[in-house]
Each structure stands twice: as structure tokens, then as C-alpha cells.
Amino acid sequence: MIGKQDEYERMFNAERQLWWYKVLHQKATERIKQHFTNPTNLTILDAGCGTGGMLIHLKEQGFKAIEGFDYSEDGVKFSQSRGLDVTYFDLTKIAAYKPEKKFDVIICNDVFTYFSDEVIVDVLTAIKAKLAPNGIFITNNNAHAAFAGVHDVVVGGQKRFVKEDMQRLAKAADLEVTYATYWSFFLSPLIMAVRAWQRFQMKRGWIDLSKESSDVAVPPSFINTTLYWLVKIEESIIGKGPFGSSVFVTMAPKNV
């Protein structure tokens, strides 16, 4: 998505309200608070922070030692406009990011879709080295090829993942998956139907992709609120989702 200023603007305008972002941000802070006994004193890095929505949420939750970087100049500018400590940096070179500093929590959401497995393993290996003792890595990624659609093409996504992929990649980097869940299970039939129709139209050339944008947009308030609570009810009823359009994972070094 690098270079697509309009998509970063859509993200900036949506991520404080859109149900999907709200759920994701809450998932991350819930895992942090469950893992650490005194979570507010943690050092947290959002690697590939986009326009800063996660960092703003962390700040509102009382976390103070938070920072981030992104490889998009547009993302960095939007994040800095929010008063966040965000710099321009390449995730694939994370080992060189403040080499003297380690973090209790490193977050990297919806970035791995742009990389080969080999690059992801290198990134995970470097992240492991940058974690403080008892540190954790949190990552959310797009899941299951059945959910691929116009959004993937517009933002340049190259792949989707399943839990087994995340476990395999973690193992290769000497990390272990300590928590994993799919989410948006209740909404899966609707999302799959929409994306299948999109793929059908794309295959037949009925969609001009040069004129399309991602589906990052806030729907009318009633719909947005309903979708949010459907996912929250899903979490309360079934806990870890058996299927969904996203896979949310926590990793830690194997000796933890």
C-alpha cells in the first residue's frame, strides 16, 4: 500500500470509529493486560503503525512508553499529526531500529501479507531479539483465501494466512504461538459472499480496479455499532473463533 496516499487518508479517517479497528485494538490491549501484572509501565513498539490508530488506543488505555514506525511517508505524517512518536523506518530492517533498546511488547498488524515467508521469518527472528525478558509479539493478519476480494488487490496484499502458517513461521524463528484465534466468525458468511461476488466480477472484467478503493470506511452509525457488538458477542460466547477473515496471534520466545 506504500505510495497510496488516498488509502492512508481513508485509514486515518476510519480507524478511530470503524468497528473492525475498534475490535482489533481492544484485542491487543486485552492480551497485553492478561500477560503482564503491571502493564502501564511497559515499553511498546508498533512496527508498521500505519496512521497511528493502535498507538492512540494504547495511549488512551494508560500506556506511556509507546512508539512506532512505518515505511510509508504518508502513514508517518498522519501519525505525527496526532502527536505520536512515530518515525520512518523499514520493518525488514527492524534489527537496526534503536539497536540498544528492547521492548516488552512489539505489535505488527496486517503487514505480513506484503512479504515472502523467508522475509517474514527474518523479521520474526529480529523481533525475537528485540523483545525484553517476558516480552510478547502481537500480530493480526488477513486470513483464508476464501475472503480475498477487491480490498486485497487495491492495497496490494499478496497472501492470506491460516493458524498453521503462523505456527510454522513462528517455529522457524524460534518463537512459539501462545495465543491464536480467528475472528469475525459470525460475520463470515456475509463477508465470504461479498468477496466471492467480487472475485467473480474481477475474473470477468466487470470491475475497473483502477477506480476501486479499499473497504476501509465507516458505515452508518447503526450498522457500525451492530457489527461491533456482533463481534464482541462472538468473543463472549465462543472465545477463540474457529474461522474468520482475520487471524490474531500472540508469540513469545520459546524459553518464556
Coordinates of N, CA and C in Angstrom, one line a residue:
M1 N 0.8 -1.2 0.0 CA 0.0 0.0 0.0 C 0.9 1.3 0.0
I2 N 2.2 1.1 0.0 CA 3.1 2.2 0.0 C 2.8 3.1 -1.2
G3 N 2.7 4.4 -1.0 CA 2.5 5.3 -2.1 C 1.1 5.7 -2.4
K4 N 0.1 5.0 -1.7 CA -1.3 5.2 -1.9 C -1.8 6.2 -0.8
Q5 N -1.5 7.4 -1.1 CA -1.9 8.4 -0.1 C -3.4 8.4 0.2
D6 N -4.2 8.2 -0.8 CA -5.6 8.2 -0.6 C -6.1 7.0 0.4
E7 N -5.4 5.9 0.3 CA -5.7 4.8 1.2 C -5.3 5.1 2.6
Y8 N -4.2 5.7 2.8 CA -3.8 6.1 4.2 C -4.7 7.2 4.7
E9 N -5.2 8.0 3.9 CA -6.2 9.0 4.3 C -7.5 8.3 4.8
R10 N -7.9 7.3 4.0 CA -9.1 6.5 4.4 C -8.9 5.9 5.8
M11 N -7.7 5.3 5.9 CA -7.4 4.7 7.2 C -7.4 5.7 8.3
F12 N -6.8 6.8 8.1 CA -6.8 7.9 9.1 C -8.1 8.3 9.6
N13 N -9.0 8.4 8.6 CA -10.4 8.9 8.9 C -11.3 7.8 9.5
A14 N -10.9 6.6 9.3 CA -11.8 5.5 9.8 C -11.4 4.8 11.0
E15 N -10.1 4.7 11.3 CA -9.7 3.8 12.3 C -10.0 4.1 13.8
R16 N -10.5 5.3 14.0 CA -10.9 5.7 15.4 C -12.4 5.3 15.6
Q17 N -13.1 5.0 14.5 CA -14.5 4.7 14.6 C -15.0 3.3 14.1
L18 N -14.3 2.9 13.0 CA -14.7 1.7 12.4 C -14.7 0.5 13.3
W19 N -15.8 -0.3 13.3 CA -15.9 -1.4 14.2 C -14.7 -2.4 14.1
W20 N -14.2 -2.6 13.0 CA -13.1 -3.6 12.8 C -11.8 -3.1 13.6
Y21 N -11.5 -1.9 13.4 CA -10.3 -1.3 14.1 C -10.5 -1.3 15.6
K22 N -11.7 -1.0 16.0 CA -12.0 -0.9 17.5 C -11.8 -2.3 18.1
V23 N -12.3 -3.3 17.4 CA -12.2 -4.7 18.0 C -10.7 -5.1 18.0
L24 N -10.0 -4.8 16.9 CA -8.6 -5.2 16.8 C -7.8 -4.5 18.0
H25 N -8.0 -3.2 18.1 CA -7.2 -2.5 19.2 C -7.5 -3.1 20.5
Q26 N -8.8 -3.4 20.8 CA -9.1 -4.0 22.1 C -8.5 -5.3 22.3
K27 N -8.5 -6.1 21.2 CA -7.9 -7.5 21.3 C -6.4 -7.3 21.8
A28 N -5.7 -6.4 21.2 CA -4.3 -6.2 21.5 C -4.1 -5.8 23.0
T29 N -4.9 -4.8 23.4 CA -4.7 -4.4 24.8 C -5.2 -5.4 25.8
E30 N -6.1 -6.2 25.5 CA -6.6 -7.3 26.3 C -5.5 -8.3 26.5
R31 N -4.8 -8.7 25.4 CA -3.7 -9.7 25.5 C -2.5 -9.1 26.4
I32 N -2.2 -7.8 26.2 CA -1.2 -7.2 27.0 C -1.5 -7.2 28.5
K33 N -2.7 -6.8 28.8 CA -3.1 -6.8 30.2 C -3.2 -8.2 30.9
Q34 N -3.5 -9.2 30.1 CA -3.6 -10.5 30.6 C -2.2 -11.1 30.8
H35 N -1.2 -10.7 30.0 CA 0.2 -11.2 30.1 C 1.0 -10.6 31.2
F36 N 0.8 -9.3 31.4 CA 1.7 -8.5 32.3 C 0.9 -8.1 33.6
T37 N 1.6 -8.2 34.8 CA 0.9 -7.9 36.0 C 0.9 -6.3 36.2
N38 N 1.8 -5.6 35.6 CA 1.8 -4.1 35.7 C 2.0 -3.5 34.3
P39 N 0.9 -3.6 33.5 CA 1.1 -3.3 32.1 C 1.3 -1.9 31.8
T40 N 1.0 -0.9 32.6 CA 1.1 0.5 32.2 C 2.5 1.0 32.1
N41 N 3.5 0.3 32.7 CA 4.9 0.7 32.6 C 5.7 0.0 31.5
L42 N 5.0 -0.6 30.6 CA 5.7 -1.3 29.5 C 6.2 -0.4 28.4
T43 N 7.2 -0.9 27.8 CA 7.7 -0.3 26.5 C 7.1 -1.0 25.4
I44 N 6.4 -0.3 24.5 CA 5.6 -0.9 23.4 C 6.0 -0.2 22.1
L45 N 6.3 -1.1 21.1 CA 6.6 -0.7 19.7 C 5.5 -1.2 18.8
D46 N 5.0 -0.3 18.0 CA 4.1 -0.7 16.9 C 4.9 -0.6 15.6
A47 N 5.3 -1.7 15.1 CA 6.1 -1.8 13.9 C 5.2 -2.0 12.7
G48 N 5.2 -0.9 11.9 CA 4.2 -0.8 10.8 C 2.9 -0.2 11.3
C49 N 3.0 0.9 11.9 CA 1.9 1.5 12.7 C 0.8 2.2 11.8
G50 N 1.1 2.3 10.5 CA 0.1 3.0 9.7 C -0.1 4.4 10.1
T51 N -1.3 4.8 10.3 CA -1.6 6.2 10.7 C -1.8 6.4 12.2
G52 N -1.4 5.4 13.0 CA -1.3 5.6 14.4 C -2.5 5.2 15.2
G53 N -3.5 4.6 14.7 CA -4.7 4.3 15.5 C -4.5 3.4 16.7
M54 N -3.6 2.4 16.5 CA -3.3 1.5 17.6 C -2.6 2.3 18.7
L55 N -1.6 3.1 18.4 CA -0.9 3.9 19.3 C -1.8 4.8 20.1
I56 N -2.8 5.5 19.4 CA -3.7 6.3 20.1 C -4.5 5.5 21.1
H57 N -5.0 4.3 20.7 CA -5.7 3.5 21.6 C -4.9 3.1 22.8
L58 N -3.6 2.7 22.6 CA -2.8 2.4 23.7 C -2.6 3.6 24.7
K59 N -2.4 4.8 24.1 CA -2.3 6.0 24.9 C -3.5 6.2 25.8
E60 N -4.7 6.0 25.2 CA -6.0 6.2 25.9 C -6.1 5.1 27.0
Q61 N -5.5 4.0 26.9 CA -5.5 2.9 27.9 C -4.5 3.1 29.0
G62 N -3.8 4.2 28.9 CA -2.8 4.5 30.0 C -1.4 4.1 29.8
F63 N -1.1 3.5 28.6 CA 0.3 3.2 28.3 C 1.1 4.4 27.9
K64 N 2.3 4.6 28.4 CA 3.0 5.9 28.2 C 4.2 5.7 27.3
A65 N 5.0 4.6 27.5 CA 6.2 4.4 26.7 C 5.9 3.7 25.4
I66 N 5.2 4.4 24.5 CA 4.8 3.9 23.3 C 5.4 4.6 22.1
E67 N 5.8 3.9 21.1 CA 6.3 4.5 19.9 C 6.1 3.6 18.7
G68 N 6.4 4.1 17.5 CA 6.1 3.3 16.3 C 6.9 3.8 15.1
F69 N 6.9 3.0 14.1 CA 7.4 3.4 12.8 C 6.6 2.8 11.7
D70 N 6.8 3.4 10.5 CA 6.1 2.9 9.3 C 7.0 3.2 8.1
Y71 N 6.9 2.4 7.1 CA 7.7 2.5 5.9 C 7.0 3.4 4.8
S72 N 5.8 4.0 5.2 CA 5.1 4.9 4.4 C 5.2 6.3 4.9
E73 N 5.7 7.2 4.1 CA 5.8 8.6 4.5 C 4.4 9.2 4.8
D74 N 3.4 8.7 4.1 CA 2.0 9.2 4.4 C 1.6 8.7 5.7
G75 N 1.8 7.4 6.1 CA 1.5 6.9 7.4 C 2.2 7.7 8.5
V76 N 3.5 8.0 8.3 CA 4.2 8.7 9.3 C 3.7 10.1 9.5
K77 N 3.4 10.8 8.4 CA 2.8 12.1 8.6 C 1.5 12.1 9.3
F78 N 0.6 11.2 9.0 CA -0.7 11.1 9.6 C -0.5 10.8 11.1
S79 N 0.4 9.9 11.4 CA 0.7 9.5 12.8 C 1.2 10.7 13.6
Q80 N 2.2 11.4 13.0 CA 2.8 12.6 13.7 C 1.8 13.7 13.9
S81 N 0.8 13.8 13.0 CA -0.2 14.8 13.1 C -1.1 14.6 14.4
R82 N -1.0 13.4 14.9 CA -1.7 13.0 16.1 C -0.8 13.2 17.3
G83 N 0.4 13.7 17.1 CA 1.3 14.0 18.3 C 2.0 12.7 18.7
L84 N 2.1 11.7 17.9 CA 2.7 10.4 18.3 C 4.1 10.4 17.9
D85 N 4.9 9.5 18.7 CA 6.3 9.3 18.5 C 6.5 8.3 17.4
V86 N 6.4 8.7 16.2 CA 6.5 7.8 15.0 C 7.6 8.2 14.0
T87 N 8.4 7.3 13.5 CA 9.4 7.6 12.6 C 9.3 6.8 11.3
Y88 N 10.0 7.2 10.3 CA 10.0 6.4 9.0 C 11.1 5.4 9.1
F89 N 10.7 4.1 9.0 CA 11.6 3.0 9.1 C 11.1 1.8 8.4
D90 N 12.0 0.9 7.9 CA 11.7 -0.3 7.2 C 11.6 -1.5 8.1
L91 N 10.4 -2.1 8.2 CA 10.2 -3.3 9.0 C 11.2 -4.4 8.8
T92 N 11.6 -4.6 7.5 CA 12.6 -5.7 7.2 C 14.0 -5.4 7.8
K93 N 14.2 -4.2 8.3 CA 15.5 -3.9 8.9 C 15.3 -3.6 10.4
I94 N 14.3 -4.2 11.0 CA 13.9 -3.9 12.4 C 15.1 -4.1 13.4
A95 N 16.0 -5.0 13.0 CA 17.1 -5.3 13.9 C 18.0 -4.0 14.1
A96 N 18.0 -3.1 13.2 CA 18.8 -1.9 13.3 C 18.0 -0.7 13.9
Y97 N 16.7 -1.0 14.2 CA 15.9 0.1 14.9 C 16.3 0.2 16.3
K98 N 16.9 1.3 16.7 CA 17.3 1.6 18.1 C 17.9 0.3 18.7
P99 N 19.1 -0.1 18.1 CA 19.6 -1.4 18.4 C 19.9 -1.6 19.9
E100 N 20.1 -0.6 20.7 CA 20.3 -0.7 22.1 C 19.1 -0.9 22.9
K101 N 17.9 -0.8 22.3 CA 16.7 -0.8 23.0 C 15.9 -2.1 22.8
K102 N 15.3 -2.6 23.9 CA 14.4 -3.8 23.8 C 13.0 -3.4 24.2
F103 N 12.0 -4.1 23.8 CA 10.6 -3.7 24.1 C 9.9 -4.9 24.8
D104 N 9.0 -4.5 25.7 CA 8.1 -5.5 26.3 C 7.1 -6.1 25.4
V105 N 6.6 -5.2 24.5 CA 5.6 -5.6 23.5 C 5.9 -5.0 22.2
I106 N 5.9 -5.9 21.2 CA 6.0 -5.4 19.8 C 4.8 -5.9 19.1
I107 N 4.2 -4.9 18.4 CA 2.9 -5.2 17.6 C 3.2 -5.0 16.1
C108 N 2.6 -5.8 15.3 CA 2.8 -5.7 13.9 C 1.5 -6.2 13.2
N109 N 0.6 -5.3 12.8 CA -0.7 -5.8 12.3 C -0.8 -5.6 10.8
D110 N -1.3 -6.6 10.1 CA -1.7 -6.6 8.7 C -0.6 -6.0 7.8
V111 N 0.6 -6.5 8.0 CA 1.8 -6.1 7.2 C 2.4 -7.4 6.5
F112 N 2.3 -8.5 7.1 CA 3.0 -9.7 6.6 C 2.5 -10.1 5.2
T113 N 1.3 -9.7 4.9 CA 0.7 -10.0 3.5 C 1.6 -9.5 2.4
Y114 N 2.5 -8.5 2.7 CA 3.3 -7.9 1.6 C 4.7 -8.7 1.5
F115 N 4.9 -9.7 2.3 CA 6.3 -10.3 2.4 C 6.2 -11.8 2.0
S116 N 7.3 -12.3 1.5 CA 7.5 -13.7 1.3 C 7.7 -14.4 2.7
D117 N 7.5 -15.7 2.8 CA 7.7 -16.4 4.0 C 9.2 -16.2 4.5
E118 N 10.1 -16.2 3.6 CA 11.5 -16.0 4.0 C 11.8 -14.7 4.7
V119 N 11.2 -13.6 4.2 CA 11.3 -12.3 4.8 C 10.6 -12.3 6.2
I120 N 9.4 -12.9 6.2 CA 8.7 -12.9 7.5 C 9.5 -13.6 8.6
V121 N 10.1 -14.7 8.2 CA 10.9 -15.4 9.2 C 12.1 -14.6 9.7
D122 N 12.7 -13.8 8.8 CA 13.8 -12.9 9.1 C 13.3 -11.8 10.1
V123 N 12.1 -11.3 9.8 CA 11.6 -10.2 10.6 C 11.2 -10.8 12.0
L124 N 10.6 -12.0 12.0 CA 10.3 -12.6 13.3 C 11.5 -12.9 14.2
T125 N 12.6 -13.3 13.5 CA 13.8 -13.6 14.2 C 14.4 -12.3 14.8
A126 N 14.3 -11.2 14.1 CA 14.8 -9.9 14.6 C 13.9 -9.4 15.7
I127 N 12.6 -9.6 15.6 CA 11.7 -9.2 16.6 C 12.0 -10.0 17.9
K128 N 12.2 -11.3 17.8 CA 12.5 -12.1 19.0 C 13.7 -11.5 19.7
A129 N 14.8 -11.0 19.0 CA 16.0 -10.5 19.6 C 15.7 -9.1 20.2
K130 N 14.6 -8.4 19.8 CA 14.3 -7.1 20.3 C 13.3 -7.1 21.5
L131 N 12.8 -8.3 21.8 CA 11.9 -8.4 22.9 C 12.7 -8.5 24.3
A132 N 12.2 -7.7 25.2 CA 12.7 -7.8 26.6 C 12.3 -9.1 27.2
P133 N 13.0 -9.5 28.3 CA 12.6 -10.7 29.0 C 11.1 -10.7 29.3
N134 N 10.4 -11.8 29.1 CA 9.0 -12.0 29.2 C 8.2 -11.1 28.2
G135 N 8.9 -10.7 27.2 CA 8.2 -9.9 26.2 C 7.3 -10.7 25.3
I136 N 6.4 -10.1 24.6 CA 5.5 -10.7 23.7 C 5.4 -10.0 22.3
F137 N 5.1 -10.7 21.3 CA 4.8 -10.2 20.0 C 3.4 -10.4 19.6
I138 N 2.7 -9.4 19.2 CA 1.3 -9.4 18.8 C 1.1 -9.1 17.3
T139 N 0.4 -10.0 16.6 CA 0.2 -9.7 15.2 C -1.2 -10.2 14.7
N140 N -1.8 -9.3 13.9 CA -3.0 -9.7 13.3 C -2.8 -9.7 11.8
N141 N -3.4 -10.7 11.1 CA -3.2 -10.8 9.6 C -4.5 -11.3 8.9
N142 N -4.6 -10.9 7.7 CA -5.8 -11.4 6.9 C -5.7 -12.9 6.8
A143 N -6.9 -13.5 6.9 CA -6.9 -15.0 6.9 C -7.8 -15.6 5.8
H144 N -7.4 -16.8 5.4 CA -8.2 -17.6 4.5 C -8.4 -17.0 3.1
A145 N -8.0 -17.7 2.1 CA -8.1 -17.2 0.7 C -9.6 -17.0 0.3
A146 N -10.5 -17.7 1.0 CA -11.9 -17.5 0.7 C -12.4 -16.1 0.9
F147 N -11.7 -15.3 1.7 CA -12.1 -13.9 2.0 C -11.4 -12.9 1.1
A148 N -10.6 -13.4 0.1 CA -9.9 -12.4 -0.7 C -10.9 -11.7 -1.7
G149 N -10.6 -10.5 -1.9 CA -11.5 -9.7 -2.8 C -10.9 -8.4 -3.3
V150 N -11.7 -7.5 -3.7 CA -11.2 -6.2 -4.2 C -10.2 -5.5 -3.2
H151 N -10.5 -5.6 -1.9 CA -9.7 -4.9 -0.9 C -8.2 -5.4 -1.1
D152 N -8.0 -6.7 -1.2 CA -6.7 -7.3 -1.3 C -5.9 -6.7 -2.5
V153 N -6.6 -6.6 -3.6 CA -6.0 -6.2 -4.8 C -5.6 -4.7 -4.7
V154 N -6.5 -3.9 -4.2 CA -6.3 -2.4 -4.1 C -5.2 -2.1 -3.1
V155 N -5.1 -2.8 -2.0 CA -4.0 -2.5 -1.0 C -2.7 -3.2 -1.3
G156 N -2.7 -4.1 -2.4 CA -1.5 -4.8 -2.8 C -1.2 -6.0 -1.9
G157 N -2.2 -6.6 -1.2 CA -2.0 -7.8 -0.5 C -1.6 -9.0 -1.3
Q158 N -0.6 -9.8 -0.9 CA -0.1 -10.9 -1.7 C -0.5 -12.2 -1.2
K159 N -1.0 -12.3 0.0 CA -1.3 -13.6 0.6 C -2.2 -13.5 1.8
R160 N -2.9 -14.6 2.1 CA -3.6 -14.7 3.4 C -3.1 -15.9 4.2
F161 N -3.4 -15.9 5.4 CA -2.8 -16.9 6.3 C -3.9 -17.7 7.1
V162 N -3.4 -18.9 7.5 CA -4.2 -19.7 8.5 C -3.3 -19.9 9.7
K163 N -3.9 -20.4 10.8 CA -3.2 -20.6 12.0 C -1.9 -21.4 11.8
E164 N -2.0 -22.4 11.0 CA -0.9 -23.3 10.8 C 0.3 -22.5 10.1
D165 N 0.0 -21.5 9.3 CA 1.0 -20.7 8.7 C 1.8 -19.9 9.8
M166 N 1.0 -19.4 10.7 CA 1.6 -18.6 11.8 C 2.4 -19.4 12.7
Q167 N 2.0 -20.6 13.0 CA 2.7 -21.6 13.8 C 4.0 -22.0 13.1
R168 N 3.9 -22.2 11.8 CA 5.1 -22.6 11.1 C 6.2 -21.5 11.0
L169 N 5.7 -20.3 10.8 CA 6.6 -19.2 10.7 C 7.2 -18.9 12.0
A170 N 6.4 -19.0 13.1 CA 6.9 -18.7 14.4 C 8.0 -19.8 14.8
K171 N 7.8 -21.0 14.5 CA 8.7 -22.1 14.8 C 10.0 -21.8 14.1
A172 N 10.0 -21.4 12.8 CA 11.2 -21.1 12.1 C 12.0 -20.0 12.7
A173 N 11.4 -19.1 13.4 CA 12.1 -18.0 14.1 C 12.3 -18.3 15.6
D174 N 12.2 -19.5 16.0 CA 12.4 -19.9 17.4 C 11.4 -19.2 18.3
L175 N 10.2 -19.0 17.9 CA 9.2 -18.4 18.7 C 8.1 -19.4 18.8
E176 N 7.2 -19.3 19.8 CA 6.0 -20.1 19.9 C 4.8 -19.3 19.9
V177 N 3.7 -19.8 19.3 CA 2.4 -19.2 19.4 C 1.8 -19.5 20.7
T178 N 1.5 -18.5 21.5 CA 0.9 -18.7 22.8 C -0.6 -18.4 22.9
Y179 N -1.1 -17.8 21.8 CA -2.5 -17.5 21.7 C -2.8 -17.3 20.2
A180 N -3.9 -17.9 19.8 CA -4.3 -17.7 18.4 C -5.8 -17.8 18.2
T181 N -6.4 -16.9 17.5 CA -7.8 -17.0 17.2 C -8.1 -16.4 15.9
Y182 N -9.1 -17.0 15.2 CA -9.7 -16.3 14.1 C -10.8 -15.4 14.6
W183 N -11.2 -14.4 13.9 CA -12.3 -13.6 14.3 C -13.1 -13.0 13.2
S184 N -14.3 -12.5 13.5 CA -15.4 -12.2 12.6 C -16.1 -13.5 12.2
F185 N -16.1 -14.5 13.1 CA -16.8 -15.8 12.7 C -18.2 -15.6 12.4
F186 N -19.0 -14.8 13.2 CA -20.4 -14.7 13.0 C -20.7 -13.9 11.6
L187 N -19.7 -13.1 11.3 CA -19.9 -12.3 10.0 C -19.3 -13.0 8.8
S188 N -18.7 -14.2 9.0 CA -18.0 -14.9 7.9 C -18.9 -15.2 6.7
P189 N -20.1 -15.7 6.9 CA -20.9 -15.9 5.7 C -21.2 -14.7 4.8
L190 N -21.4 -13.6 5.5 CA -21.7 -12.3 4.7 C -20.4 -11.9 4.0
I191 N -19.3 -11.9 4.8 CA -18.0 -11.4 4.1 C -17.6 -12.3 3.0
M192 N -17.8 -13.7 3.2 CA -17.4 -14.6 2.1 C -18.3 -14.4 0.9
A193 N -19.6 -14.1 1.1 CA -20.4 -14.0 -0.1 C -20.1 -12.7 -0.8
V194 N -19.8 -11.6 -0.1 CA -19.4 -10.4 -0.8 C -18.1 -10.5 -1.5
R195 N -17.1 -11.2 -0.9 CA -15.8 -11.3 -1.6 C -15.9 -12.3 -2.7
A196 N -16.7 -13.3 -2.6 CA -16.9 -14.3 -3.7 C -17.5 -13.6 -4.9
W197 N -18.5 -12.7 -4.7 CA -19.1 -11.9 -5.8 C -18.1 -11.0 -6.4
Q198 N -17.2 -10.4 -5.6 CA -16.2 -9.5 -6.1 C -15.2 -10.3 -7.0
R199 N -14.8 -11.5 -6.5 CA -13.9 -12.3 -7.3 C -14.5 -12.7 -8.7
F200 N -15.8 -13.0 -8.6 CA -16.5 -13.4 -9.8 C -16.5 -12.2 -10.8
Q201 N -16.7 -11.0 -10.3 CA -16.8 -9.8 -11.2 C -15.4 -9.5 -11.7
M202 N -14.3 -9.6 -10.9 CA -13.0 -9.3 -11.3 C -12.5 -10.3 -12.4
K203 N -12.9 -11.6 -12.2 CA -12.5 -12.6 -13.2 C -13.1 -12.3 -14.6
R204 N -14.2 -11.7 -14.6 CA -14.9 -11.4 -15.9 C -14.7 -10.0 -16.3
G205 N -13.8 -9.3 -15.6 CA -13.5 -7.9 -16.0 C -14.6 -6.9 -15.9
W206 N -15.5 -7.2 -15.0 CA -16.6 -6.3 -14.8 C -16.3 -5.1 -13.8
I207 N -15.1 -5.2 -13.2 CA -14.7 -4.2 -12.2 C -13.5 -3.5 -12.7
D208 N -13.5 -2.2 -12.8 CA -12.3 -1.4 -13.1 C -11.5 -1.2 -11.9
L209 N -10.5 -2.0 -11.6 CA -9.8 -1.9 -10.4 C -9.1 -0.6 -10.2
S210 N -8.8 0.1 -11.3 CA -8.1 1.4 -11.2 C -9.0 2.5 -10.6
K211 N -10.3 2.2 -10.5 CA -11.3 3.1 -9.9 C -11.8 2.7 -8.6
E212 N -11.3 1.5 -8.1 CA -11.8 1.0 -6.8 C -10.9 1.4 -5.7
S213 N -11.5 1.4 -4.5 CA -10.8 1.7 -3.3 C -11.0 0.5 -2.3
S214 N -10.2 0.6 -1.2 CA -10.4 -0.5 -0.2 C -11.7 -0.4 0.5
D215 N -12.1 -1.3 1.4 CA -13.3 -1.3 2.1 C -13.2 -0.7 3.5
V216 N -12.1 0.1 3.6 CA -11.9 0.8 4.9 C -12.7 2.1 4.9
A217 N -13.9 2.0 5.4 CA -14.8 3.2 5.5 C -15.8 2.9 6.6
V218 N -16.2 4.0 7.3 CA -17.2 3.8 8.4 C -18.6 3.8 7.8
P219 N -19.3 2.7 8.1 CA -20.7 2.7 7.6 C -21.6 3.5 8.5
P220 N -22.9 3.6 8.2 CA -23.8 4.4 9.0 C -23.7 3.9 10.5
S221 N -23.9 4.8 11.4 CA -23.7 4.5 12.8 C -24.4 3.2 13.3
F222 N -25.6 3.0 13.0 CA -26.4 1.8 13.4 C -25.7 0.6 12.9
I223 N -25.3 0.5 11.7 CA -24.6 -0.7 11.1 C -23.3 -0.9 11.8
N224 N -22.5 0.2 11.9 CA -21.2 0.1 12.5 C -21.3 -0.4 14.0
T225 N -22.2 0.1 14.7 CA -22.4 -0.4 16.1 C -22.9 -1.8 16.2
T226 N -23.7 -2.2 15.3 CA -24.2 -3.6 15.2 C -23.1 -4.6 14.9
L227 N -22.3 -4.2 13.9 CA -21.2 -5.1 13.6 C -20.2 -5.2 14.7
Y228 N -19.9 -4.1 15.4 CA -19.0 -4.2 16.5 C -19.5 -5.1 17.6
W229 N -20.8 -5.0 17.9 CA -21.3 -5.8 19.0 C -21.5 -7.3 18.6
L230 N -21.7 -7.5 17.4 CA -21.7 -8.9 16.9 C -20.4 -9.6 17.2
V231 N -19.3 -8.9 16.9 CA -18.0 -9.5 17.2 C -17.8 -9.6 18.7
K232 N -18.2 -8.6 19.4 CA -18.0 -8.7 20.9 C -18.8 -9.8 21.5
I233 N -20.0 -10.0 21.0 CA -20.8 -11.2 21.5 C -20.2 -12.5 21.1
E234 N -19.7 -12.5 19.9 CA -18.9 -13.7 19.4 C -17.8 -14.0 20.4
E235 N -17.0 -13.1 20.8 CA -15.9 -13.3 21.7 C -16.4 -13.8 23.1
S236 N -17.5 -13.3 23.5 CA -18.0 -13.7 24.9 C -18.6 -15.1 24.8
I237 N -19.2 -15.5 23.7 CA -19.8 -16.8 23.6 C -18.8 -17.9 23.3
I238 N -18.0 -17.7 22.2 CA -17.2 -18.8 21.8 C -15.7 -18.6 22.1
G239 N -15.3 -17.5 22.6 CA -13.9 -17.3 22.9 C -13.1 -17.2 21.6
K240 N -12.2 -18.2 21.5 CA -11.4 -18.3 20.3 C -12.2 -18.7 19.1
G241 N -12.2 -17.9 18.0 CA -13.1 -18.2 16.9 C -12.5 -19.4 16.0
P242 N -13.3 -20.3 15.6 CA -12.8 -21.4 14.7 C -12.6 -21.0 13.3
F243 N -13.0 -19.9 12.9 CA -12.9 -19.5 11.5 C -13.2 -18.0 11.4
G244 N -12.6 -17.3 10.4 CA -12.9 -15.9 10.3 C -11.9 -15.2 9.3
S245 N -12.2 -14.0 9.0 CA -11.4 -13.3 8.0 C -10.1 -12.7 8.4
S246 N -9.9 -12.8 9.8 CA -8.6 -12.3 10.3 C -8.1 -13.4 11.3
V247 N -6.8 -13.5 11.4 CA -6.2 -14.4 12.4 C -5.3 -13.5 13.3
F248 N -5.6 -13.6 14.6 CA -4.9 -12.8 15.6 C -4.1 -13.7 16.5
V249 N -2.8 -13.4 16.6 CA -1.8 -14.3 17.2 C -0.9 -13.5 18.2
T250 N -0.6 -14.2 19.3 CA 0.5 -13.7 20.2 C 1.6 -14.8 20.2
M251 N 2.8 -14.3 20.1 CA 4.0 -15.1 20.1 C 5.0 -14.7 21.2
A252 N 5.8 -15.6 21.6 CA 6.8 -15.3 22.6 C 8.0 -16.3 22.4
P253 N 9.2 -15.9 22.9 CA 10.4 -16.8 22.8 C 10.1 -18.1 23.4
K254 N 10.6 -19.2 22.9 CA 10.3 -20.5 23.4 C 10.7 -20.7 24.9
N255 N 11.7 -20.0 25.3 CA 12.1 -20.2 26.7 C 11.3 -19.4 27.7
V256 N 10.3 -18.7 27.3 CA 9.4 -17.9 28.2 C 8.4 -18.8 28.8

